[in-house]
Amino acid sequence: MAEKLTDIFGIDVFDEATMMECLPKRTFEALKKTIKNGEDLDPQVAEIVANAMKDWAIDRGATHYTHWFQPMTGITAEKHDSFISPAPSGKILMEFSGKELIKGEPDASSFPSGGLRATFEARGYTAWDCTSPAFLKEDAAGVTLCIPTAFCAYTGEALDKKTPLLRSMEAISKHAVRICKLFGHSDVTSVSCSVGAEQEYFLVDRENYLKRDDLLFTGRTLFGAMPPKGQELDDHYFGSIRERIASFMKELNVELWKLGILAKTQHNEAAPAQHEIAPIYTTANIATDHNQLIMDIMKKVAIRHGLACLLHEKPFAGVNGSGKHDNWSIVTNTGKNLLEPGKTPHENVQFLLFLSAILKAVDLHADLLRLSASNPGNDHRLGANEAPPAIISVFLGEQLADVLTQLIETGAATSSKQGGRLRTGVHTLPELKKDATDRNRTSPFAFTGNKFEFRMVGSSMSIADANTTVNTIVADVLSDMADELEKADDFDLAVHDLIKKTVTKHQRIVFNGNGYSDAWVEEAERRGLPNLNSMVAAVPALVTEKAIKLFDKHHVLTTTELKSRVEVLYESYSKAINIEAKTMIEMANRMFIPAVIKFTTTLANSINAVKTAVPTADVSVQADLLTETSTLLAQAKAALNNLSKYTKTAASIEEGEEQANYFRNVVFPAMDELRTPIDLLETIVDKEVWPVPTYGDLLFEV
Ligand code: ADP
Ligand code: MG
């Protein structure tokens, strides 16, 4: 790389440093007040910012601007407008007004709205989110100034994932501040959520990718027999990174750094061809935008390297799928991480209160957390012994679990277990200080030192829903706690009692053992923890009485918005399975069955030819193979007919819960029925006639 990293970092972002350079001091201060304290934005300030932003972007080659938003599809959307406007001289002016900066009007009827918008009521608005910096995006179309925005309907309802996230951040800030004040921290005026999302993905050869309709249309392989080698040798995880992948990562990092994304860690993951990237954490809202950009840019950079980047949660059956670990903590405007236990957590009462609040929130709203990590792809992972189970529990580790036990048993915690020293027995190695707690890779919601790691989110999903949910459920408990404590005569006594009462009541959510074991499933059932085994089973959680009350109280989502989201979820599930089923039908009909027929014909011809040449010759091998193949072919055809029939029936059901359940309970298993004989056929049919690249080709030819 020719450029120095410090020179390129953030050059495509209209960030604070750039604003300080380009804006008059008073405008800058006013804008910062809006960003930091949520104060209303003066239209005159917007006018000056728009002009400065435009000049900066044009200087860097931009011709267009776009309001960049995050509709309920879970990905991003943009509509480009150029800066040009006609000048009286016949030439053009480059213009961008404050109004254009703060408000856009995309047609809302073409985005999922769950019934909020009928086709004839098209109006929707995008509103500038000044808390996330504008940036430049370069592609074949040129350079575009992208303005992060929220997206809502003419009637005011949120049509996107950013609006509820921003609302939830306000909610948790409000109530966390109340708690901090009770502890005497009068300088705390706001609390923000820090999020770092680790992103897993696969890279496969693009030529191979393009030959597979299933990857192309659905993002995952719908057929494919296991190769002789999978991930059993554990030789890929943290293995040295191959040249082609390394050059992809190098270019990706540069692109991300230019956008001010703190790309930090990269390594090979557990499955062959699987990798991970993690940026350093930042504010939840920006982290969400950044994660969208990371996914977008990964796909683009992959193409430049002859690769395809697969973000699907389960691109290959039989090898690990991909997830996204959402690392979450809350930090005050004075810079204190409220989840930092310190060396002696048993003495850190404020930390213990926040911890108990989180335990209670997760216990009360496990169903909502489960839903926030649900999509059709993640149904293949959660509970399938590779990702966290579908049961929500919290891992605290030895030290905190012990503090909790002391609190529950004796009413007071008097000690914290310490980590001690790591002894390797080799004198030349440095003596290392051990953490007080080991890691647990099987927990869906794990405390990892000074943050929680929500490990269920799917790799292709926006992290907005997960963070909106965590923020809101924690805000709700903090709000109740603040209500109770603000009334107390003796704060110390009251807080002590509250912590003890809360952890005692919600201790069932804590689980420090192996989340992948069958014993845990039984234990969780005994504890009464929900085990929602699929996305469609999780969707109703959004509109329970408890959920409606929760989201309404904190102004995160109204009942109407919740109901519309439920519709969107069912619809998106049905659509995804429908596309998968139709792709399978097409591939079986037009690729696999013809290939197998060709193979059986060759076998039959061979038998006849051999018999003609030598009537006494033994053709039992060909004959057996022909029988086996023909039997599997007949099975495949029968399964195909069933799948076609069920898919048609599904299409005739009205969109919504019933249709989604039919897809889940009838169509989805029928897909497996078709896959089984075809995958068996793949293992016996001549590789030369097999019409698509195999798992071996895809996973090891990178
Ligand atoms: P691991 O998952 O192996 O523990 P790291 O500790 O490096 O990896 O962190 C993973 C992610 O968590 C990174 O994105 C990192 O920036 C983020 N992270 C670290 N500390 C915090 C924190 N206090 N709040 C939120 N995210 C954090
Ligand atoms: Mg992690």
XYZ file of C-alpha atoms and ligand atoms in Angstrom:
730
model
C 0.000 0.000 0.000
C 1.473 3.297 -1.080
C -0.548 5.579 1.166
C 0.042 5.826 4.870
C -2.847 4.516 6.907
C -3.060 7.668 8.979
C -3.387 9.704 5.780
C -6.233 7.724 4.282
C -8.246 7.041 7.427
C -11.607 8.765 7.210
C -10.810 10.755 4.043
C -14.197 9.878 2.579
C -16.148 10.942 5.655
C -17.595 14.310 6.539
C -16.549 13.732 10.105
C -16.027 16.013 13.058
C -12.534 17.042 12.015
C -13.714 17.864 8.483
C -16.697 19.789 9.825
C -14.447 21.779 12.098
C -12.389 22.768 9.063
C -15.301 23.518 6.724
C -17.889 25.101 8.984
C -18.006 28.492 10.660
C -17.316 28.014 14.358
C -20.847 28.902 15.454
C -22.458 26.535 12.979
C -20.127 23.765 14.064
C -20.955 24.325 17.732
C -24.700 24.373 16.991
C -24.532 21.166 14.994
C -22.472 19.491 17.675
C -25.099 20.368 20.246
C -27.697 18.616 18.139
C -25.474 15.585 17.691
C -24.378 15.297 21.306
C -27.408 16.542 23.238
C -30.211 15.880 20.802
C -31.150 19.570 20.591
C -33.394 20.637 17.697
C -31.608 21.584 14.522
C -31.928 25.167 13.327
C -32.830 25.281 9.588
C -30.230 27.995 9.058
C -27.560 25.717 10.442
C -28.718 22.986 8.072
C -28.381 25.421 5.173
C -24.757 26.210 5.985
C -23.893 22.568 6.645
C -25.454 21.507 3.340
C -23.389 24.021 1.446
C -20.156 23.012 3.164
C -20.920 19.365 2.668
C -21.571 19.915 -1.013
C -18.329 21.848 -1.534
C -16.365 19.182 0.285
C -17.997 16.388 -1.738
C -17.599 18.157 -5.085
C -13.960 18.807 -4.275
C -13.564 15.074 -3.935
C -15.247 14.381 -7.263
C -18.864 13.897 -6.235
C -21.570 14.588 -8.797
C -24.552 13.159 -6.919
C -25.995 12.945 -3.468
C -28.295 10.389 -1.949
C -30.318 9.894 1.175
C -29.048 6.538 2.374
C -31.570 4.635 4.466
C -32.347 1.253 5.935
C -35.797 -0.025 5.044
C -37.249 -3.114 6.664
C -35.613 -5.325 4.055
C -32.613 -5.287 6.396
C -30.326 -3.858 3.725
C -29.788 -0.289 2.584
C -31.497 1.785 -0.076
C -30.517 4.918 -1.953
C -31.842 7.127 -4.722
C -29.340 9.390 -6.407
C -29.822 13.003 -7.403
C -27.174 15.084 -9.076
C -26.197 18.472 -7.682
C -26.903 20.229 -10.949
C -29.436 22.930 -11.436
C -29.739 25.142 -14.551
C -28.180 28.610 -14.469
C -29.657 31.525 -16.440
C -26.511 31.620 -18.580
C -27.365 28.186 -19.967
C -24.661 26.636 -17.848
C -25.245 24.784 -14.605
C -24.873 25.474 -10.923
C -24.005 22.866 -8.368
C -26.622 23.211 -5.657
C -27.556 21.479 -2.467
C -29.880 23.186 -0.025
C -30.465 22.693 3.657
C -33.893 21.369 2.784
C -32.397 18.759 0.491
C -29.996 17.767 3.231
C -32.586 17.296 5.913
C -35.500 15.866 3.961
C -35.969 13.475 1.061
C -39.103 12.011 -0.455
C -38.578 8.543 -1.821
C -41.603 6.580 -2.929
C -42.518 4.561 0.135
C -44.863 2.136 -1.541
C -42.160 -0.079 -2.991
C -40.563 -0.919 0.336
C -41.960 -3.409 2.811
C -44.383 -1.605 5.089
C -46.480 -4.434 6.489
C -49.676 -2.743 5.470
C -48.636 0.720 6.654
C -48.538 1.994 3.109
C -50.892 1.016 0.344
C -49.589 1.327 -3.197
C -51.656 4.403 -3.803
C -50.387 6.116 -0.636
C -46.881 6.440 -1.794
C -45.466 9.285 0.207
C -42.563 8.603 2.523
C -39.841 10.795 3.941
C -36.186 10.389 4.709
C -34.833 12.600 7.475
C -31.150 13.438 7.992
C -29.598 11.559 10.907
C -26.863 14.008 11.819
C -25.533 11.642 14.498
C -24.065 9.410 11.791
C -21.592 11.170 9.496
C -22.161 11.591 5.766
C -19.686 9.809 3.508
C -18.640 9.367 -0.092
C -19.197 6.229 -2.059
C -17.376 5.563 -5.284
C -18.505 3.093 -7.901
C -18.859 2.850 -11.657
C -21.528 5.564 -11.491
C -19.031 7.997 -9.987
C -18.702 9.522 -6.553
C -21.858 10.012 -4.487
C -22.364 11.902 -1.263
C -24.321 9.565 1.012
C -26.382 11.082 3.801
C -27.500 8.644 6.476
C -31.215 9.105 7.029
C -34.202 7.709 8.855
C -37.179 6.665 6.749
C -40.805 7.142 7.729
C -44.270 7.215 6.224
C -46.386 10.272 5.465
C -48.365 9.341 8.563
C -45.241 9.397 10.724
C -44.726 5.675 11.290
C -41.195 4.348 11.025
C -40.587 2.359 7.865
C -36.991 1.545 8.654
C -34.635 0.029 11.200
C -32.797 3.195 12.111
C -35.695 5.156 13.608
C -36.534 2.617 16.339
C -32.826 2.197 17.061
C -32.405 5.934 17.605
C -35.540 5.994 19.749
C -34.240 3.089 21.853
C -30.920 4.860 22.356
C -32.786 7.855 23.735
C -34.788 5.601 26.038
C -31.810 3.849 27.560
C -29.943 7.110 27.911
C -32.799 8.724 29.781
C -33.153 5.970 32.363
C -29.473 5.125 32.759
C -28.861 8.806 33.516
C -31.492 8.683 36.256
C -29.660 5.763 37.861
C -26.264 7.452 37.574
C -27.657 10.564 39.209
C -28.952 8.480 42.107
C -25.403 7.298 42.620
C -24.324 10.919 42.890
C -22.911 11.366 39.381
C -24.527 14.688 38.675
C -22.177 15.284 35.732
C -23.727 12.414 33.778
C -26.175 13.936 31.304
C -26.367 11.237 28.648
C -25.480 7.600 28.152
C -24.759 6.029 24.800
C -24.529 2.443 23.647
C -21.257 1.169 22.265
C -21.443 -1.625 19.755
C -18.784 -3.685 18.020
C -20.083 -6.217 15.505
C -17.897 -9.130 14.508
C -18.842 -10.255 10.998
C -18.380 -13.780 9.642
C -18.486 -14.539 5.923
C -17.450 -17.021 3.255
C -15.422 -16.369 0.147
C -15.779 -18.686 -2.834
C -14.498 -18.551 -6.365
C -16.762 -16.342 -8.443
C -16.741 -18.618 -11.495
C -17.958 -21.488 -9.364
C -20.478 -19.232 -7.662
C -22.000 -18.123 -10.947
C -22.546 -21.729 -11.980
C -24.832 -22.346 -9.020
C -28.347 -20.944 -9.308
C -28.965 -21.707 -5.654
C -26.120 -19.459 -4.508
C -27.105 -16.826 -7.019
C -30.801 -16.711 -6.134
C -30.847 -17.630 -2.464
C -27.341 -17.084 -1.093
C -27.024 -20.698 0.034
C -26.507 -24.101 -1.520
C -29.792 -25.995 -1.674
C -28.062 -29.181 -2.810
C -24.585 -30.566 -2.268
C -22.995 -33.680 -0.847
C -20.260 -33.372 1.761
C -16.755 -33.608 0.360
C -14.334 -36.174 1.868
C -12.859 -33.356 3.910
C -14.875 -30.789 5.805
C -13.822 -28.814 8.860
C -12.962 -31.821 11.022
C -9.214 -31.191 11.073
C -9.675 -27.686 12.506
C -6.872 -26.656 10.189
C -8.556 -23.537 8.881
C -9.460 -21.704 12.089
C -6.860 -18.967 12.654
C -4.811 -20.683 9.925
C -2.416 -18.615 7.849
C -4.358 -16.588 5.318
C -3.948 -17.559 1.665
C -2.625 -15.039 -0.855
C -5.840 -14.462 -2.746
C -7.802 -13.958 0.447
C -5.067 -11.770 1.900
C -5.193 -9.450 -1.088
C -8.970 -9.252 -0.726
C -8.617 -8.360 2.954
C -5.974 -5.765 2.221
C -8.149 -3.941 -0.273
C -11.208 -4.271 1.947
C -9.386 -2.699 4.881
C -8.288 0.282 2.812
C -11.834 0.856 1.561
C -13.194 0.655 5.086
C -10.514 2.854 6.597
C -11.262 5.540 4.011
C -14.834 5.494 5.290
C -13.645 5.933 8.835
C -14.538 2.357 9.731
C -12.155 1.040 12.345
C -11.483 -2.332 10.690
C -9.232 -4.034 13.170
C -9.261 -7.814 13.342
C -9.305 -10.386 10.562
C -8.831 -14.120 10.637
C -9.866 -17.433 9.178
C -12.927 -18.944 10.816
C -13.867 -22.523 11.684
C -15.173 -23.698 8.303
C -13.066 -23.909 5.165
C -13.399 -20.681 3.120
C -14.870 -18.891 6.146
C -13.425 -15.681 7.562
C -14.200 -12.925 10.028
C -13.716 -9.190 10.230
C -14.268 -7.006 13.279
C -14.086 -3.255 13.577
C -13.430 -1.470 16.857
C -16.653 -0.611 18.616
C -18.427 2.718 18.257
C -21.868 4.251 18.974
C -24.665 1.772 18.213
C -26.160 3.865 15.457
C -22.869 4.388 13.657
C -21.866 0.768 14.243
C -25.099 -0.274 12.531
C -24.411 1.973 9.547
C -20.838 0.742 9.420
C -21.864 -2.873 9.504
C -24.136 -2.276 6.513
C -21.264 -0.634 4.691
C -18.915 -3.467 5.590
C -21.303 -6.033 4.104
C -21.807 -3.944 1.004
C -18.136 -3.296 0.417
C -17.114 -6.901 1.107
C -19.355 -8.029 -1.736
C -17.947 -5.431 -4.111
C -14.294 -6.013 -3.267
C -14.798 -9.769 -3.604
C -15.921 -9.341 -7.206
C -12.733 -7.412 -7.986
C -10.751 -10.402 -6.756
C -12.680 -13.006 -8.722
C -14.440 -14.048 -5.555
C -17.990 -14.073 -4.257
C -18.674 -13.089 -0.677
C -21.420 -15.151 0.937
C -23.148 -13.508 3.864
C -25.889 -16.102 4.246
C -26.134 -17.694 7.695
C -25.797 -21.197 6.295
C -24.314 -21.320 2.812
C -23.310 -24.978 3.198
C -25.037 -27.797 5.061
C -22.691 -29.823 7.238
C -20.122 -27.098 7.881
C -20.397 -24.167 10.268
C -22.558 -21.252 9.288
C -21.931 -17.561 9.850
C -23.096 -15.210 12.543
C -22.518 -11.783 13.822
C -21.475 -11.155 17.408
C -22.999 -7.981 18.686
C -20.780 -6.644 21.478
C -22.749 -4.162 23.543
C -21.994 -1.847 26.441
C -23.254 1.466 27.791
C -21.029 4.433 28.430
C -21.687 7.816 30.023
C -20.915 11.203 28.477
C -18.150 11.384 31.102
C -16.527 8.345 29.521
C -17.377 5.698 32.090
C -18.359 2.252 30.845
C -21.242 1.259 33.120
C -20.482 -2.413 32.547
C -16.929 -2.171 33.849
C -16.914 -4.270 37.019
C -13.470 -3.194 38.226
C -11.151 -5.553 40.077
C -13.565 -6.137 42.926
C -17.046 -6.279 41.431
C -18.604 -7.227 44.777
C -17.870 -3.687 45.986
C -19.085 -1.998 42.825
C -22.732 -1.474 43.721
C -23.545 0.623 40.681
C -22.177 -2.083 38.390
C -24.151 -4.743 40.239
C -27.318 -2.749 39.814
C -26.808 -2.426 36.053
C -25.902 -6.088 35.858
C -29.028 -7.142 37.716
C -31.097 -4.885 35.472
C -29.700 -6.613 32.396
C -30.356 -10.062 33.853
C -33.935 -9.116 34.576
C -34.402 -7.574 31.121
C -33.050 -10.647 29.348
C -35.138 -12.976 31.486
C -38.354 -11.026 30.965
C -37.850 -10.524 27.249
C -35.916 -13.561 26.078
C -38.541 -14.040 23.386
C -37.906 -10.585 21.939
C -34.164 -11.086 21.887
C -34.661 -14.397 20.147
C -36.816 -12.703 17.543
C -34.319 -9.899 16.991
C -31.826 -12.523 15.796
C -34.281 -14.419 13.613
C -34.302 -14.661 9.857
C -34.865 -17.608 7.520
C -31.129 -18.266 7.251
C -30.531 -18.283 10.991
C -33.140 -21.035 11.376
C -30.406 -23.365 10.132
C -28.053 -22.347 12.915
C -29.734 -21.511 16.181
C -30.000 -24.646 18.204
C -28.060 -26.678 15.664
C -24.932 -27.254 17.760
C -22.682 -24.772 16.084
C -24.265 -21.497 17.010
C -25.836 -20.554 20.307
C -28.950 -22.530 21.106
C -32.331 -20.981 20.417
C -32.742 -20.742 24.186
C -31.647 -17.406 25.594
C -29.437 -17.480 28.683
C -26.711 -15.307 30.130
C -23.137 -16.368 30.759
C -21.519 -14.460 33.604
C -18.369 -16.436 34.262
C -16.953 -17.725 37.482
C -16.198 -14.444 39.199
C -19.574 -12.781 38.741
C -21.533 -15.980 39.219
C -19.798 -16.310 42.567
C -20.632 -12.718 43.545
C -24.248 -13.396 42.617
C -24.356 -16.580 44.671
C -23.030 -14.695 47.689
C -25.699 -12.049 47.193
C -28.491 -14.565 46.889
C -27.351 -16.794 49.731
C -26.170 -14.335 52.348
C -27.625 -11.058 51.189
C -24.154 -9.539 50.884
C -21.186 -10.146 48.609
C -17.910 -9.847 50.451
C -15.294 -11.084 47.988
C -14.432 -11.410 44.297
C -12.460 -14.359 42.967
C -9.276 -13.240 41.261
C -7.634 -14.651 38.157
C -4.138 -15.255 39.468
C -1.173 -16.005 37.247
C -0.892 -18.232 34.224
C 1.871 -20.791 34.725
C 3.192 -22.446 31.607
C 6.115 -24.205 33.273
C 8.527 -22.603 30.813
C 10.801 -20.056 32.466
C 11.631 -18.139 29.323
C 7.965 -17.354 28.707
C 6.565 -14.275 30.374
C 4.283 -14.867 33.328
C 0.815 -13.708 32.295
C -1.985 -12.381 34.419
C -5.087 -14.485 33.954
C -8.578 -13.031 33.559
C -10.837 -13.820 36.460
C -13.128 -15.663 34.094
C -12.766 -18.084 31.190
C -14.669 -17.662 27.925
C -17.801 -19.536 26.988
C -18.393 -19.934 23.269
C -21.790 -21.563 23.561
C -23.695 -18.807 25.316
C -26.074 -16.565 23.392
C -25.601 -13.603 25.728
C -22.217 -13.658 27.366
C -20.536 -11.198 29.683
C -17.023 -10.711 28.348
C -15.233 -8.468 30.809
C -16.840 -5.087 30.308
C -19.510 -5.735 27.692
C -22.134 -8.266 26.716
C -21.721 -10.244 23.558
C -25.041 -11.133 21.920
C -23.916 -14.029 19.790
C -27.127 -15.062 18.036
C -27.460 -12.457 15.311
C -27.311 -13.822 11.773
C -24.441 -12.874 9.483
C -26.597 -11.220 6.830
C -28.823 -9.343 9.256
C -28.799 -5.705 10.214
C -27.722 -5.338 13.833
C -30.358 -2.627 14.293
C -33.109 -4.916 15.592
C -30.825 -6.648 18.071
C -29.594 -3.380 19.520
C -33.028 -1.776 19.503
C -34.253 -4.724 21.527
C -31.387 -4.809 24.009
C -31.603 -1.053 24.543
C -35.343 -1.049 25.054
C -35.608 -3.997 27.415
C -32.756 -2.682 29.556
C -34.192 0.857 29.481
C -37.481 -0.534 30.734
C -35.967 -2.262 33.759
C -33.778 0.757 34.538
C -36.852 2.947 34.414
C -38.689 0.772 36.946
C -35.611 0.623 39.142
C -35.171 4.380 39.029
C -38.852 4.834 39.951
C -38.360 2.619 42.980
C -35.025 4.060 44.100
C -35.998 7.691 43.643
C -38.713 7.122 46.228
C -36.452 5.401 48.768
C -35.641 7.054 52.110
C -32.403 5.199 52.543
C -30.811 4.838 49.100
C -27.991 2.504 50.173
C -30.343 0.093 51.809
C -32.853 0.250 48.981
C -30.300 -0.365 46.257
C -28.862 -3.287 48.147
C -32.287 -4.855 48.574
C -33.183 -4.199 44.971
C -30.077 -5.942 43.652
C -30.637 -8.940 45.885
C -34.314 -9.160 45.032
C -33.651 -8.849 41.300
C -30.861 -11.400 41.002
C -32.721 -13.858 43.190
C -35.840 -13.587 41.087
C -34.072 -13.809 37.726
C -31.199 -16.158 38.460
C -32.746 -18.815 36.202
C -31.483 -16.887 33.162
C -27.851 -17.379 34.215
C -26.199 -20.434 32.735
C -22.459 -20.964 32.715
C -22.351 -24.484 31.264
C -22.281 -25.962 27.774
C -25.144 -24.431 25.801
C -24.767 -27.002 23.019
C -25.610 -29.986 25.211
C -28.937 -31.810 25.246
C -28.855 -31.661 29.029
C -29.177 -27.863 28.794
C -32.283 -28.093 26.638
C -33.919 -30.208 29.350
C -32.607 -28.027 32.151
C -33.854 -24.883 30.399
C -37.276 -26.429 30.065
C -37.298 -27.184 33.787
C -36.375 -23.550 34.411
C -39.252 -22.443 32.227
C -37.075 -20.636 29.684
C -38.593 -20.294 26.224
C -37.166 -22.404 23.395
C -38.491 -20.939 20.169
C -37.164 -23.220 17.501
C -37.767 -21.140 14.392
C -38.273 -17.647 13.094
C -41.997 -18.116 12.551
C -42.348 -19.418 16.093
C -40.592 -16.291 17.359
C -42.530 -13.643 15.415
C -45.607 -13.500 17.713
C -43.290 -12.267 20.512
C -43.413 -8.824 18.930
C -47.103 -8.296 19.590
C -47.671 -9.869 22.980
C -49.324 -7.596 25.510
C -45.992 -7.316 27.290
C -44.140 -6.284 24.119
C -46.740 -3.737 23.102
C -46.566 -2.154 26.546
C -42.789 -2.143 26.533
C -42.244 -0.544 23.134
C -45.070 1.903 23.635
C -43.906 3.085 27.047
C -40.474 3.979 25.719
C -41.751 5.421 22.422
C -39.696 2.953 20.408
C -42.480 1.368 18.348
C -46.228 1.970 18.395
C -48.757 -0.852 18.236
C -49.331 -0.046 14.564
C -45.622 -0.161 13.869
C -45.243 -3.452 15.721
C -48.115 -5.031 13.837
C -46.714 -3.886 10.534
C -43.333 -5.356 11.437
C -44.961 -8.681 12.179
C -46.482 -8.650 8.706
C -43.129 -7.783 7.159
C -41.462 -10.645 9.011
C -44.008 -13.248 7.929
C -43.919 -11.951 4.392
C -40.137 -11.982 4.195
C -40.023 -15.513 5.585
C -42.547 -16.794 3.066
C -40.825 -15.058 0.202
C -37.422 -16.469 1.139
C -38.679 -20.055 1.384
C -40.723 -19.661 -1.773
C -37.654 -18.556 -3.723
C -35.649 -21.442 -2.280
C -38.327 -23.977 -3.176
C -38.709 -22.629 -6.686
C -34.955 -22.625 -7.198
C -34.786 -26.255 -6.061
C -37.595 -27.219 -8.394
C -35.888 -25.543 -11.303
C -32.453 -26.988 -10.559
C -33.846 -30.486 -10.116
C -35.953 -30.301 -13.262
C -33.470 -28.690 -15.537
C -30.093 -29.698 -14.206
C -29.972 -32.718 -11.939
C -32.645 -34.974 -13.421
C -31.373 -34.529 -16.995
C -27.796 -35.175 -15.813
C -28.817 -38.350 -14.009
C -30.832 -39.540 -17.015
C -27.776 -39.020 -19.166
C -25.737 -41.069 -16.722
C -28.297 -43.909 -16.571
C -28.507 -43.957 -20.359
C -24.735 -44.321 -20.579
C -24.921 -47.186 -18.102
C -27.733 -48.892 -20.011
C -25.891 -48.448 -23.297
C -22.775 -49.879 -21.709
C -24.643 -52.931 -20.449
C -26.145 -53.533 -23.885
C -22.836 -52.979 -25.662
C -20.914 -55.297 -23.349
C -23.608 -57.957 -23.564
C -23.588 -57.774 -27.352
C -19.821 -58.032 -27.504
C -19.485 -60.799 -24.924
C -22.839 -62.396 -24.078
C -21.368 -64.176 -21.022
C -19.661 -61.066 -19.576
C -20.494 -60.005 -16.014
C -22.325 -56.650 -16.156
C -23.499 -56.775 -12.558
C -21.574 -53.614 -11.571
C -23.267 -51.549 -14.245
C -26.586 -53.201 -13.556
C -26.421 -52.577 -9.800
C -25.414 -49.003 -10.354
C -28.209 -48.551 -12.847
C -30.745 -49.957 -10.385
C -29.456 -47.794 -7.524
C -29.396 -44.661 -9.637
C -32.818 -45.286 -11.115
C -34.318 -45.874 -7.666
C -32.885 -42.599 -6.342
C -34.004 -40.826 -9.482
C -37.560 -42.058 -8.967
C -37.404 -40.885 -5.320
C -36.153 -37.513 -6.422
C -38.927 -37.158 -8.967
C -41.598 -38.074 -6.423
C -40.146 -35.561 -3.935
C -39.994 -32.966 -6.674
C -43.662 -33.468 -7.488
C -44.555 -33.052 -3.840
C -42.499 -29.925 -3.460
C -44.093 -28.399 -6.560
C -47.538 -29.217 -5.244
C -46.902 -27.766 -1.774
C -45.273 -24.641 -3.157
C -48.345 -24.012 -5.297
C -50.635 -24.514 -2.321
C -48.501 -22.118 -0.263
C -48.834 -19.448 -2.926
C -52.612 -19.721 -2.751
C -52.705 -18.937 0.982
C -53.144 -15.316 1.949
C -49.924 -13.602 3.047
C -49.313 -13.615 6.774
C -48.978 -15.986 9.699
C -50.814 -18.914 8.172
C -48.839 -18.795 4.958
C -45.511 -18.477 6.780
C -46.390 -21.456 8.956
C -47.306 -23.502 5.909
C -43.955 -22.683 4.343
C -42.202 -23.649 7.556
C -44.128 -26.818 8.328
C -44.861 -28.211 4.885
C -42.692 -26.658 2.179
C -39.458 -26.529 4.157
C -39.420 -30.267 5.062
C -40.389 -31.122 1.479
C -37.237 -29.332 0.336
C -35.167 -31.664 2.477
C -36.973 -34.650 0.981
C -35.828 -33.562 -2.451
C -32.326 -32.723 -1.402
C -31.590 -36.136 0.127
C -31.824 -38.310 -3.030
C -30.112 -35.672 -5.179
C -27.172 -35.435 -2.774
C -26.878 -39.232 -2.776
C -26.935 -39.211 -6.558
C -24.135 -36.666 -6.560
C -21.923 -39.190 -4.758
C -22.422 -41.913 -7.385
C -22.906 -40.099 -10.659
C -19.877 -39.448 -12.852
C -18.358 -36.069 -11.838
C -18.052 -35.179 -15.521
C -21.822 -35.083 -15.945
C -22.614 -33.379 -12.628
C -23.960 -29.996 -13.702
C -22.725 -27.752 -10.865
C -19.504 -27.236 -8.893
C -19.458 -29.430 -5.783
C -18.877 -28.550 -2.136
C -15.284 -29.651 -2.626
C -14.881 -27.179 -5.498
C -16.569 -24.371 -3.622
C -14.929 -24.785 -0.249
C -11.397 -25.626 -1.252
C -10.874 -23.874 -4.590
C -10.291 -20.394 -3.244
P -13.550 -11.231 21.310
O -14.930 -11.435 20.808
O -12.621 -12.293 20.872
O -13.531 -10.936 22.764
P -12.681 -8.490 21.215
O -12.577 -8.413 22.666
O -11.534 -7.977 20.451
O -12.944 -9.944 20.637
O -13.963 -7.679 20.812
C -14.823 -8.003 19.808
C -15.607 -6.767 19.476
O -16.085 -6.174 20.676
C -14.795 -5.682 18.778
O -15.606 -5.098 17.816
C -14.492 -4.744 19.903
O -14.211 -3.441 19.472
C -15.785 -4.808 20.661
N -15.695 -4.266 22.020
C -14.635 -4.255 22.865
N -14.949 -3.590 23.995
C -16.236 -3.177 23.870
C -17.130 -2.435 24.681
N -16.782 -1.967 25.871
N -18.362 -2.212 24.214
C -18.759 -2.666 23.016
N -17.961 -3.362 22.213
C -16.714 -3.613 22.621
Mg -16.478 -12.536 19.898
